[in-house]
Short mmCIF file of C-alpha atoms in Angstrom, two decimals:
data_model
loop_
_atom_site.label_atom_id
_atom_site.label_comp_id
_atom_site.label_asym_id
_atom_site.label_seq_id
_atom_site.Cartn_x
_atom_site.Cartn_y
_atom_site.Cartn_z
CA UNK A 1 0.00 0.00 0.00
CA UNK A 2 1.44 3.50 -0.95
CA UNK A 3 1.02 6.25 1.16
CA UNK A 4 -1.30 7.85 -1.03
CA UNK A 5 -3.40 5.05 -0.67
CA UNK A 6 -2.91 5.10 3.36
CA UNK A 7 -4.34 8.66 3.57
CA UNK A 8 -7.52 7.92 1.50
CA UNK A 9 -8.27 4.88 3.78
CA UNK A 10 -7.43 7.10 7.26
CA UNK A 11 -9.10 9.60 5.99
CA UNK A 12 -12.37 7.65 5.08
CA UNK A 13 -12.44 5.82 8.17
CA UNK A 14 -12.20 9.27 10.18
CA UNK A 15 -15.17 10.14 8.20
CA UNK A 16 -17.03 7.27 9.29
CA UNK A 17 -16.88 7.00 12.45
CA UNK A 18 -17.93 10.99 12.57
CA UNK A 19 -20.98 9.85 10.89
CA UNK A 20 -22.05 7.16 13.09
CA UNK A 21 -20.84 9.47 15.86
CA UNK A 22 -23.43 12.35 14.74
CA UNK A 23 -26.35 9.46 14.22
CA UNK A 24 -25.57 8.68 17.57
CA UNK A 25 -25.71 11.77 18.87
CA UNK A 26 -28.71 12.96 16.99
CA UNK A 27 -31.14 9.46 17.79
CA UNK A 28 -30.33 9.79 21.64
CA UNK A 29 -30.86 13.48 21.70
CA UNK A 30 -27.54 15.06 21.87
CA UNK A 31 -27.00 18.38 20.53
CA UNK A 32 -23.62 20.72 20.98
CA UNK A 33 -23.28 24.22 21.54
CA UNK A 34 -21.44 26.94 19.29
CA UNK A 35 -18.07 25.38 21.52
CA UNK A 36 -18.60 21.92 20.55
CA UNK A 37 -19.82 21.05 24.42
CA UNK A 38 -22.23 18.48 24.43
CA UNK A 39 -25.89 18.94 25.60
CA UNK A 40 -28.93 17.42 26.24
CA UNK A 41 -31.24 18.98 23.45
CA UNK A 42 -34.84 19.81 25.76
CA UNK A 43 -38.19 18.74 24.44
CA UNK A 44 -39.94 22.08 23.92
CA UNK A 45 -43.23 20.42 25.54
CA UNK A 46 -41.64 18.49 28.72
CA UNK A 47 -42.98 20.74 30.89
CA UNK A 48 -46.65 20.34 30.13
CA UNK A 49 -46.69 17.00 29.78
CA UNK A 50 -45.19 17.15 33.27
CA UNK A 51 -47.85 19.32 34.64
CA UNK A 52 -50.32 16.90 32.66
CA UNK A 53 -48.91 13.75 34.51
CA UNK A 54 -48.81 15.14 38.07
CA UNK A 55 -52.59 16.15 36.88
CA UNK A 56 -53.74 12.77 36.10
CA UNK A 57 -52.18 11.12 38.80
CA UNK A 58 -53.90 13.40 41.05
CA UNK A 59 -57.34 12.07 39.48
CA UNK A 60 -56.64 9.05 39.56
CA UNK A 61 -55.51 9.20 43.16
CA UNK A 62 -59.11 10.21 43.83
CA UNK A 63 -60.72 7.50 41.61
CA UNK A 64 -58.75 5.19 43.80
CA UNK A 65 -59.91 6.91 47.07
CA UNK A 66 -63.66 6.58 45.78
CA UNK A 67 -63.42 2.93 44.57
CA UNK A 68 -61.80 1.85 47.71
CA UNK A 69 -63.97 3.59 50.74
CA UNK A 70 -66.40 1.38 52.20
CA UNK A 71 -68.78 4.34 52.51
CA UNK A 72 -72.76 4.48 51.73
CA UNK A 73 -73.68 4.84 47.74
CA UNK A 74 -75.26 8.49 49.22
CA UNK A 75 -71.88 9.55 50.34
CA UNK A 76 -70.58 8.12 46.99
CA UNK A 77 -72.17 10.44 44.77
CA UNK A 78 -72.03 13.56 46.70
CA UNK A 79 -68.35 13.14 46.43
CA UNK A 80 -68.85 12.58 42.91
CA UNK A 81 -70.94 15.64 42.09
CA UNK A 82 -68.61 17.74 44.53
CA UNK A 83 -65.46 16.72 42.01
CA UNK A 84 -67.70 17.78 39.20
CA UNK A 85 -68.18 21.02 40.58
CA UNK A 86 -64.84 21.97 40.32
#
């Protein structure tokens, strides 16, 4: 092999493994700044579908609080019309 030959094949494999570096990077959510510092690129709507979660796990912490009291069907569904209500 000449040496011409040795800095095509360096050069290519350099160039490869930048490529599967960047898919990498890009499927697990990687981004880097203007420095080249790696960050975690933020999903624009995390935050409301945090606030969403916490909402319905709220709910259904009250579902489960209904379903499980061993109170009268009367005291059943004035709970149930006082969650309405709000």
């Amino acid at each position: 092999m000449n040496p011409f030959e040795m800095v095509v094949a360096i050069i290519v494999v350099i160039t490869i493994g930048k490529v599967l570096s960047t898919r990498y990077r890009a499927q697990h959510g990687i981004a880097e700044d203007k420095n080249g510092n790696a960050m975690i690129a933020s999903d624009p709507d995390a935050g409301r579908l945090k606030e969403e979660v916490k909402y319905l796990k709220e709910r259904v912490a009250v579902l489960e609080k209904i379903a499980t009291d061993d109170r009268g069907a009367r005291e059943l569904e004035q709970e149930i019309e006082k969650l309405r209500d709000r």
